[in-house]
Amino acid sequence: SQTIHQWPATLVQPVGSPLSLECTVEGTSNPNLYWYRQAAGRGLQLLFYSVGIGQISSEVPQNLSASRPQDRQFILSSKKLLLSDSGFYLCAWSVLDRASAEAFFGQGTRLTVV
Amino acid sequence: KQEVTQIPAALSVPEGENLVLNCSFTDSAIYNLQWFRQDPGKGLTSLLLIQSSQREQTSGRLNASLDKSSGRSTLYIAASQPGDSATYLCAVRPTRSNYQLIWGAGTKLIIKP
């Protein structure tokens, strides 16, 4: 069965520090991978998605970047965190099949920038 | 532009009641609609996925319906339990950008013992 791992679960970082959140998927090959941010009381905002190794698409301009160094690994990074980067970050995967395309999520990372 | 709305934003009911959560979307050009559950501070758990050609899906005490032409979906929870307390989110996958999910803001459900 497929599983998705996301870490760390919580993170407190000072303004201006770097960030690296990691997500890995097991039990599937060539998944679509996604990074979302969730603001309190609002829907999820898609930040990045990837359809393959080294292929990253960004949905919103921001202080963050993403990389996919391996088929089942997706990393969210920042060189210098801003206070506005605080939030709940979720990694997700789906199979690139238009009909089914069910999305599965990790447990999320609560990032607090202080 | 596809927009997804969930009403009500919050709902509190006594244990044992049957209840319905609503999700509406503005563009019927979708591949599917998915219902998720989110516990506080946790990730999302997929509950039900309804393909655009389907009318409903069932899993245990949950039943989700889809009326694509009217842009509506409902999640029916039978015999509610305190463990059902969570935020329920719906999301649609548009045909125009199948990599993306468009999300509602969620309904926060509290089941009182």
XYZ file of N, CA and C in Angstrom:
681
model
N 0.842 -1.184 0.000
C 0.000 0.000 0.000
C 0.887 1.247 0.000
N 0.269 2.343 -0.448
C 1.028 3.574 -0.554
C 0.978 4.353 0.765
N 2.090 4.950 1.118
C 2.139 5.811 2.294
C 2.929 7.061 1.962
N 2.637 8.109 2.680
C 3.328 9.369 2.489
C 3.845 9.844 3.831
N 5.107 10.235 3.853
C 5.743 10.679 5.084
C 6.150 12.134 4.931
N 5.875 12.890 5.960
C 6.203 14.301 5.931
C 6.813 14.663 7.284
N 7.916 15.392 7.248
C 8.557 15.791 8.504
C 9.323 17.089 8.347
N 9.530 17.810 9.481
C 9.050 17.472 10.824
C 7.567 17.802 10.989
N 6.977 17.388 12.090
C 5.573 17.673 12.364
C 5.387 19.129 12.792
N 6.313 19.642 13.556
C 6.263 21.038 13.980
C 7.663 21.629 13.880
N 7.692 22.931 13.647
C 8.977 23.606 13.474
C 8.822 25.065 13.866
N 9.747 25.538 14.688
C 9.790 26.951 15.053
C 11.133 27.484 14.586
N 11.076 28.489 13.727
C 12.291 29.005 13.120
C 12.328 30.529 13.247
N 13.511 31.117 13.442
C 13.596 32.580 13.478
C 13.525 33.171 12.084
N 13.059 34.400 12.028
C 13.040 35.137 10.761
C 14.443 35.177 10.174
N 14.530 34.956 8.871
C 15.808 35.008 8.186
C 16.557 33.695 8.143
N 16.059 32.692 8.839
C 16.721 31.387 8.828
C 16.261 30.580 7.619
N 17.021 29.549 7.224
C 16.600 28.704 6.097
C 15.567 27.670 6.527
N 14.937 27.085 5.513
C 13.893 26.086 5.766
C 14.079 24.907 4.826
N 13.826 23.728 5.353
C 13.781 22.534 4.502
C 12.769 21.567 5.084
N 11.680 21.366 4.358
C 10.661 20.380 4.726
C 10.721 19.247 3.704
N 10.634 18.033 4.202
C 10.784 16.892 3.303
C 9.540 16.021 3.288
N 9.295 15.465 2.134
C 8.137 14.599 1.923
C 8.583 13.424 1.060
N 8.246 12.220 1.476
C 8.546 11.055 0.660
C 7.306 10.171 0.556
N 7.200 9.512 -0.570
C 6.080 8.622 -0.850
C 6.614 7.222 -1.047
N 5.898 6.255 -0.506
C 6.268 4.853 -0.681
C 5.141 4.088 -1.343
N 5.501 3.061 -2.096
C 4.497 2.165 -2.650
C 3.911 2.576 -3.976
N 4.505 3.569 -4.632
C 4.025 3.974 -5.941
C 5.203 4.555 -6.715
N 5.067 4.600 -8.022
C 6.119 5.164 -8.859
C 5.580 6.327 -9.668
N 6.455 7.279 -9.922
C 6.133 8.433 -10.747
C 4.840 9.137 -10.312
N 4.741 9.442 -9.026
C 3.537 10.148 -8.592
C 3.605 11.626 -8.956
N 2.445 12.270 -9.035
C 2.407 13.733 -8.977
C 2.575 14.116 -7.510
N 3.389 15.134 -7.262
C 3.621 15.567 -5.882
C 3.248 17.033 -5.739
N 2.759 17.370 -4.564
C 2.220 18.711 -4.336
C 2.654 19.231 -2.963
N 2.853 20.542 -2.893
C 2.970 21.234 -1.613
C 1.823 22.236 -1.514
N 1.096 22.157 -0.398
C 0.015 23.080 -0.107
C 0.322 23.831 1.187
N -0.271 25.017 1.298
C -0.267 25.730 2.563
C -1.714 25.978 2.974
N -1.969 25.817 4.256
C -3.315 26.001 4.759
C -3.307 27.114 5.805
N -4.066 28.147 5.534
C -4.222 29.231 6.490
C -5.453 28.953 7.334
N -5.445 29.435 8.548
C -6.531 29.172 9.489
C -7.865 29.619 8.900
N -8.854 28.701 8.907
C -10.195 29.043 8.448
C -10.331 29.231 6.953
N -9.328 28.840 6.220
C -9.393 29.023 4.767
C -9.079 27.711 4.058
N -9.365 27.684 2.770
C -9.055 26.498 1.989
C -7.562 26.363 1.750
N -7.193 25.230 1.202
C -5.783 24.979 0.921
C -5.331 25.756 -0.311
N -4.116 26.236 -0.254
C -3.517 26.962 -1.374
C -2.393 26.123 -1.949
N -2.473 25.828 -3.237
C -1.422 25.063 -3.885
C -0.204 25.954 -4.095
N 0.951 25.481 -3.607
C 2.199 26.234 -3.759
C 3.013 25.718 -4.941
N 3.256 24.421 -4.973
C 4.068 23.806 -6.023
C 3.484 22.441 -6.371
N 3.708 22.045 -7.620
C 3.426 20.666 -7.977
C 4.514 20.170 -8.912
N 4.655 18.846 -8.965
C 5.715 18.246 -9.772
C 5.194 16.979 -10.425
N 5.419 16.860 -11.720
C 4.991 15.667 -12.449
C 6.145 14.720 -12.698
N 7.363 15.093 -12.287
C 8.506 14.211 -12.477
C 9.757 14.806 -11.855
N 10.826 14.021 -11.837
C 12.097 14.464 -11.255
C 12.555 15.754 -11.918
N 12.872 16.729 -11.084
C 13.381 17.993 -11.591
C 12.353 18.900 -12.230
N 11.092 18.472 -12.286
C 10.032 19.271 -12.909
C 9.168 19.894 -11.812
N 9.287 21.198 -11.680
C 8.573 21.909 -10.628
C 7.776 23.042 -11.254
N 6.518 23.157 -10.874
C 5.694 24.282 -11.303
C 5.230 25.020 -10.056
N 5.300 26.343 -10.149
C 4.911 27.175 -9.016
C 3.591 27.855 -9.317
N 2.701 27.829 -8.336
C 1.391 28.432 -8.531
C 1.325 29.869 -8.057
N 2.137 30.219 -7.092
C 2.088 31.577 -6.555
C 3.502 32.070 -6.315
N 3.763 33.339 -6.642
C 5.091 33.887 -6.335
C 5.267 34.022 -4.826
N 6.453 33.655 -4.356
C 6.613 33.651 -2.913
C 8.070 33.491 -2.547
N 8.297 33.376 -1.260
C 9.632 33.264 -0.701
C 10.101 31.818 -0.646
N 9.336 30.912 -1.200
C 9.635 29.496 -1.071
C 10.027 28.904 -2.416
N 10.709 27.769 -2.369
C 11.036 27.018 -3.580
C 10.833 25.543 -3.296
N 10.777 24.757 -4.348
C 10.599 23.316 -4.194
C 11.569 22.596 -5.106
N 11.915 21.382 -4.711
C 12.791 20.555 -5.540
C 12.338 19.111 -5.443
N 12.634 18.372 -6.489
C 12.300 16.955 -6.536
C 13.550 16.215 -7.015
N 14.428 15.889 -6.084
C 15.688 15.245 -6.479
C 15.537 13.765 -6.830
N 14.505 13.137 -6.309
C 14.225 11.732 -6.612
C 12.734 11.565 -6.930
N 12.406 10.440 -7.526
C 11.030 10.224 -7.997
C 9.989 10.411 -6.895
N 10.314 9.958 -5.674
C 9.324 9.967 -4.621
C 9.701 10.884 -3.458
N 10.496 11.891 -3.763
C 10.940 12.835 -2.742
C 10.663 14.256 -3.201
N 10.044 15.019 -2.322
C 9.671 16.400 -2.647
C 10.091 17.272 -1.475
N 10.819 18.338 -1.755
C 11.376 19.172 -0.695
C 10.905 20.609 -0.864
N 10.484 21.198 0.216
C 10.091 22.614 0.235
C 11.167 23.390 0.993
N 11.643 24.475 0.394
C 12.782 25.190 0.961
C 12.565 26.692 0.949
N 13.363 27.328 1.793
C 13.479 28.779 1.755
C 14.886 29.151 2.195
N 15.425 30.177 1.596
C 16.748 30.638 2.006
C 16.653 31.530 3.245
N 15.588 32.349 3.286
C 15.397 33.263 4.416
C 13.908 33.357 4.718
N 13.499 32.824 5.841
C 12.094 32.816 6.198
C 11.590 34.196 6.588
N 10.330 34.442 6.248
C 9.621 35.652 6.640
C 8.545 35.273 7.651
N 8.094 36.246 8.421
C 6.999 35.984 9.365
C 5.766 35.441 8.636
N 5.531 35.957 7.436
C 4.350 35.553 6.669
C 4.431 34.121 6.154
N 5.577 33.475 6.317
C 5.694 32.069 5.905
C 5.116 31.113 6.941
N 4.756 31.617 8.089
C 4.142 30.762 9.114
C 2.856 30.160 8.572
N 2.626 28.896 8.920
C 1.408 28.248 8.456
C 1.526 26.744 8.577
N 0.506 26.074 8.058
C 0.463 24.613 8.072
C 0.710 24.134 6.654
N 1.778 23.366 6.480
C 2.200 22.929 5.150
C 1.893 21.445 4.968
N 1.293 21.143 3.849
C 0.872 19.773 3.571
C 1.466 19.302 2.256
N 1.986 18.098 2.290
C 2.461 17.435 1.083
C 1.395 16.445 0.638
N 1.243 16.284 -0.656
C 0.244 15.354 -1.180
C 0.773 14.680 -2.435
N 0.158 13.540 -2.770
C 0.510 12.868 -4.023
C -0.743 12.352 -4.693
N -0.646 12.166 -5.995
C -1.717 11.528 -6.743
C -1.106 10.847 -7.955
N -1.860 9.917 -8.511
C -1.433 9.249 -9.732
C -1.853 10.112 -10.906
N -0.999 10.246 -11.903
C -1.359 11.041 -13.072
C -2.297 10.249 -13.953
N -3.531 10.154 -13.499
C -4.574 9.507 -14.267
C -5.800 10.390 -14.116
N -6.270 10.969 -15.170
C -7.295 12.003 -15.046
C -8.599 11.469 -14.451
N -8.906 10.217 -14.755
C -10.180 9.700 -14.284
C -10.190 9.479 -12.789
N -9.151 8.849 -12.271
C -9.173 8.517 -10.847
C -8.558 9.643 -10.027
N -7.257 9.849 -10.150
C -6.563 11.012 -9.593
C -6.966 11.336 -8.161
N -7.112 10.307 -7.337
C -7.403 10.564 -5.931
C -6.155 11.135 -5.277
N -6.326 12.115 -4.404
C -5.206 12.767 -3.741
C -5.070 12.247 -2.320
N -3.817 12.044 -1.907
C -3.526 11.560 -0.561
C -2.537 12.516 0.098
N -2.743 12.751 1.383
C -1.988 13.775 2.078
C -1.136 13.221 3.211
N -0.031 13.948 3.462
C 0.770 13.692 4.638
C 0.135 14.317 5.859
N 0.807 14.183 6.996
C 0.262 14.667 8.252
C 0.523 16.146 8.495
N 1.283 16.778 7.640
C 1.450 18.220 7.739
C 2.594 18.648 8.641
N 3.077 19.868 8.401
C 4.093 20.502 9.237
C 3.587 21.866 9.667
N 3.540 22.064 10.974
C 3.163 23.373 11.502
C 4.421 24.205 11.634
N 4.552 25.229 10.792
C 5.721 26.106 10.809
C 5.366 27.425 11.475
N 6.139 27.787 12.482
C 5.987 29.082 13.132
C 7.292 29.839 12.978
N 7.205 30.990 12.341
C 8.386 31.837 12.170
C 8.306 32.942 13.216
N 9.358 33.073 14.014
C 9.337 34.027 15.138
C 10.415 35.104 14.984
N -13.707 31.002 -13.593
C -12.835 30.511 -12.531
C -13.637 29.655 -11.565
N -13.123 28.475 -11.293
C -13.825 27.555 -10.409
C -13.754 28.031 -8.969
N -14.895 28.036 -8.291
C -14.947 28.368 -6.875
C -15.751 27.299 -6.151
N -15.282 26.962 -4.958
C -15.938 25.934 -4.165
C -16.357 26.540 -2.827
N -17.599 26.291 -2.462
C -18.156 26.869 -1.236
C -18.729 25.762 -0.374
N -18.461 25.837 0.913
C -19.015 24.868 1.847
C -19.856 25.594 2.896
N -21.071 25.105 3.023
C -22.002 25.680 3.981
C -22.646 24.540 4.776
N -22.735 24.669 6.131
C -22.291 25.825 6.917
C -20.792 25.767 7.209
N -20.253 26.840 7.738
C -18.845 26.853 8.126
C -18.621 26.035 9.379
N -19.640 25.966 10.220
C -19.553 25.188 11.454
C -20.913 24.616 11.775
N -20.905 23.450 12.435
C -22.139 22.745 12.745
C -21.936 21.958 14.033
N -22.889 22.080 14.947
C -22.823 21.344 16.206
C -24.143 20.615 16.404
N -24.075 19.298 16.553
C -25.285 18.493 16.679
C -25.105 17.460 17.777
N -26.197 16.971 18.361
C -26.089 15.915 19.367
C -25.728 14.588 18.725
N -25.087 13.769 19.505
C -24.709 12.432 19.058
C -25.937 11.653 18.598
N -25.780 10.871 17.551
C -26.843 10.016 17.060
C -27.636 10.596 15.904
N -27.513 11.886 15.690
C -28.268 12.496 14.590
C -27.639 12.185 13.242
N -28.492 12.150 12.231
C -28.023 12.094 10.848
C -27.820 13.533 10.386
N -26.792 13.771 9.595
C -26.544 15.153 9.179
C -26.005 15.197 7.750
N -26.125 16.386 7.181
C -25.703 16.606 5.795
C -24.789 17.819 5.726
N -23.652 17.637 5.085
C -22.739 18.743 4.811
C -22.819 19.062 3.317
N -22.755 20.333 2.998
C -22.944 20.769 1.629
C -21.678 21.333 1.002
N -21.533 21.090 -0.277
C -20.417 21.608 -1.057
C -20.967 22.025 -2.414
N -20.686 23.249 -2.824
C -21.144 23.702 -4.150
C -19.957 24.227 -4.935
N -20.034 24.077 -6.251
C -18.953 24.536 -7.118
C -19.558 25.219 -8.334
N -18.817 26.155 -8.904
C -19.390 27.039 -9.919
C -19.229 26.531 -11.344
N -18.279 25.646 -11.592
C -18.013 25.159 -12.945
C -18.183 23.644 -12.956
N -19.082 23.160 -13.782
C -19.373 21.721 -13.791
C -18.329 20.898 -14.555
N -17.356 21.551 -15.140
C -16.309 20.840 -15.889
C -15.270 20.293 -14.912
N -15.615 19.172 -14.296
C -14.716 18.559 -13.322
C -14.500 17.098 -13.671
N -13.352 16.558 -13.248
C -13.107 15.121 -13.352
C -13.726 14.387 -12.172
N -13.555 14.958 -10.998
C -14.076 14.312 -9.803
C -14.193 15.295 -8.656
N -14.794 14.835 -7.592
C -14.918 15.599 -6.355
C -14.513 14.672 -5.209
N -13.774 15.234 -4.281
C -13.255 14.423 -3.188
C -13.621 15.069 -1.850
N -14.046 14.241 -0.900
C -14.313 14.686 0.472
C -13.177 14.217 1.369
N -12.741 15.143 2.243
C -11.668 14.846 3.168
C -12.111 15.169 4.593
N -11.411 14.533 5.518
C -11.593 14.844 6.923
C -10.254 15.340 7.459
N -10.304 16.378 8.306
C -9.087 16.882 8.933
C -9.319 17.056 10.421
N -8.519 16.347 11.215
C -8.543 16.537 12.655
C -7.611 17.691 13.013
N -7.829 18.362 14.143
C -7.036 19.547 14.488
C -5.541 19.289 14.452
N -4.820 20.112 13.729
C -3.371 20.004 13.661
C -2.862 18.816 12.877
N -3.742 18.151 12.138
C -3.356 16.955 11.409
C -3.504 17.136 9.908
N -3.024 16.149 9.186
C -3.187 16.167 7.741
C -4.598 15.780 7.340
N -4.809 15.630 6.036
C -6.131 15.315 5.502
C -6.257 13.830 5.238
N -7.408 13.283 5.579
C -7.719 11.888 5.292
C -8.793 11.847 4.225
N -8.511 11.153 3.136
C -9.499 11.037 2.073
C -10.651 10.150 2.531
N -11.871 10.640 2.371
C -13.067 9.883 2.774
C -13.728 9.213 1.567
N -14.055 10.019 0.582
C -14.770 9.511 -0.585
C -14.350 10.297 -1.814
N -14.246 9.598 -2.912
C -13.950 10.201 -4.207
C -15.087 9.856 -5.148
N -15.689 10.859 -5.757
C -16.775 10.633 -6.715
C -16.312 11.096 -8.079
N -16.298 10.195 -9.040
C -15.952 10.576 -10.409
C -17.111 11.355 -11.016
N -16.815 12.135 -12.034
C -17.841 13.005 -12.620
C -19.003 12.211 -13.217
N -18.752 10.955 -13.566
C -19.810 10.122 -14.155
C -20.664 9.421 -13.100
N -20.263 9.552 -11.848
C -20.969 8.867 -10.774
C -21.945 9.807 -10.072
N -22.932 9.200 -9.395
C -23.913 9.991 -8.664
C -23.658 9.963 -7.160
N -23.076 8.861 -6.694
C -22.821 8.775 -5.264
C -21.776 7.704 -4.967
N -21.215 7.817 -3.760
C -20.283 6.831 -3.247
C -20.592 6.647 -1.759
N -20.380 5.420 -1.305
C -20.688 5.100 0.095
C -19.499 4.418 0.738
N -19.274 4.766 2.018
C -18.257 4.089 2.806
C -18.743 4.079 4.253
N -19.176 2.917 4.705
C -19.669 2.808 6.074
C -20.861 3.712 6.312
N -20.748 4.602 7.299
C -21.844 5.527 7.627
C -21.828 6.792 6.758
N -20.917 6.860 5.824
C -20.797 8.043 4.979
C -21.357 7.764 3.591
N -22.074 8.756 3.081
C -22.564 8.680 1.711
C -22.381 10.050 1.081
N -21.703 10.089 -0.047
C -21.508 11.350 -0.755
C -22.236 11.287 -2.077
N -22.928 12.361 -2.406
C -23.626 12.451 -3.679
C -23.038 13.567 -4.507
N -23.256 13.459 -5.815
C -22.765 14.479 -6.732
C -23.823 14.781 -7.779
N -24.183 16.050 -7.890
C -25.041 16.520 -8.967
C -24.222 17.536 -9.755
N -23.544 17.051 -10.777
C -22.601 17.898 -11.475
C -23.290 19.051 -12.191
N -24.444 18.789 -12.749
C -25.128 19.827 -13.526
C -25.525 21.019 -12.662
N -25.867 20.750 -11.414
C -26.250 21.854 -10.525
C -25.079 22.325 -9.686
N -23.940 21.671 -9.798
C -22.748 22.095 -9.063
C -22.839 21.856 -7.569
N -23.361 20.681 -7.191
C -23.537 20.434 -5.761
C -23.138 19.015 -5.389
N -22.612 18.917 -4.175
C -22.337 17.628 -3.570
C -22.737 17.694 -2.112
N -23.184 16.559 -1.601
C -23.503 16.484 -0.182
C -22.778 15.299 0.431
N -22.399 15.460 1.675
C -21.836 14.370 2.456
C -22.810 14.075 3.586
N -23.362 12.884 3.554
C -24.340 12.457 4.534
C -23.635 11.565 5.557
N -23.797 11.921 6.830
C -23.221 11.123 7.910
C -24.373 10.563 8.734
N -24.460 9.258 8.786
C -25.539 8.609 9.528
C -25.100 8.318 10.959
N -26.059 8.424 11.868
C -25.836 8.053 13.272
C -24.518 8.632 13.789
N -24.440 9.947 13.808
C -23.182 10.624 14.135
C -22.661 10.241 15.520
N -21.327 10.250 15.618
C -20.632 9.887 16.860
C -19.655 10.999 17.230
N -19.295 11.123 18.506
C -18.311 12.152 18.890
C -17.009 12.046 18.099
N -16.616 10.831 17.725
C -15.414 10.642 16.921
C -15.503 11.204 15.516
N -16.694 11.587 15.101
C -16.855 12.212 13.782
C -16.496 13.694 13.817
N -16.291 14.228 15.005
C -15.936 15.635 15.140
C -14.620 15.916 14.427
N -14.667 16.849 13.500
C -13.497 17.181 12.677
C -13.925 18.274 11.707
N -12.984 18.734 10.904
C -13.329 19.628 9.797
C -13.398 18.808 8.518
N -14.462 19.006 7.773
C -14.681 18.273 6.535
C -14.490 19.211 5.349
N -13.631 18.793 4.439
C -13.284 19.611 3.279
C -13.704 18.898 2.001
N -14.171 19.669 1.050
C -14.417 19.101 -0.270
C -13.513 19.808 -1.281
N -13.172 19.097 -2.328
C -12.308 19.650 -3.360
C -12.709 19.059 -4.701
N -12.644 19.866 -5.753
C -12.936 19.389 -7.099
C -11.674 19.431 -7.941
N -11.598 18.515 -8.892
C -10.475 18.505 -9.840
C -10.997 18.970 -11.184
N -10.664 20.193 -11.591
C -11.206 20.724 -12.854
C -10.589 20.035 -14.057
N -11.344 19.941 -15.124
C -10.813 19.349 -16.344
C -9.799 20.267 -17.012
N -9.897 21.552 -16.749
C -9.004 22.493 -17.412
C -7.608 22.488 -16.823
N -7.456 21.973 -15.622
C -6.128 21.903 -15.004
C -6.128 20.711 -14.065
N -5.932 19.520 -14.648
C -6.182 18.310 -13.872
C -5.156 18.046 -12.785
N -4.076 18.826 -12.745
C -3.125 18.645 -11.667
C -3.603 19.317 -10.386
N -4.573 20.179 -10.495
C -4.946 21.052 -9.394
C -6.228 20.582 -8.745
N -6.342 20.799 -7.438
C -7.596 20.657 -6.720
C -8.039 22.045 -6.277
N -9.306 22.329 -6.406
C -9.883 23.579 -5.927
C -10.679 23.262 -4.667
N -10.397 24.014 -3.610
C -10.871 23.627 -2.283
C -11.953 24.545 -1.734
N -12.855 23.943 -0.980
C -13.716 24.724 -0.109
C -12.980 25.025 1.189
N -13.544 25.934 1.986
C -12.910 26.331 3.243
C -13.211 25.359 4.378
N -14.135 24.436 4.157
C -14.405 23.419 5.157
C -15.606 23.699 6.033
N -16.141 22.627 6.608
C -17.184 22.712 7.630
C -16.640 22.077 8.889
N -16.617 22.843 9.964
C -16.162 22.311 11.253
C -17.341 21.670 11.966
N -17.249 20.382 12.178
C -18.349 19.608 12.752
C -18.021 19.209 14.186
N -18.954 19.476 15.087
C -18.819 19.055 16.480
C -20.016 18.188 16.829
N -19.729 16.980 17.273
C -20.783 16.059 17.706
C -20.759 16.013 19.233
N -21.825 16.446 19.849
C -21.894 16.522 21.309
C -22.365 15.202 21.895
N -21.621 14.684 22.879
C -22.031 13.397 23.500
C -23.364 13.527 24.225
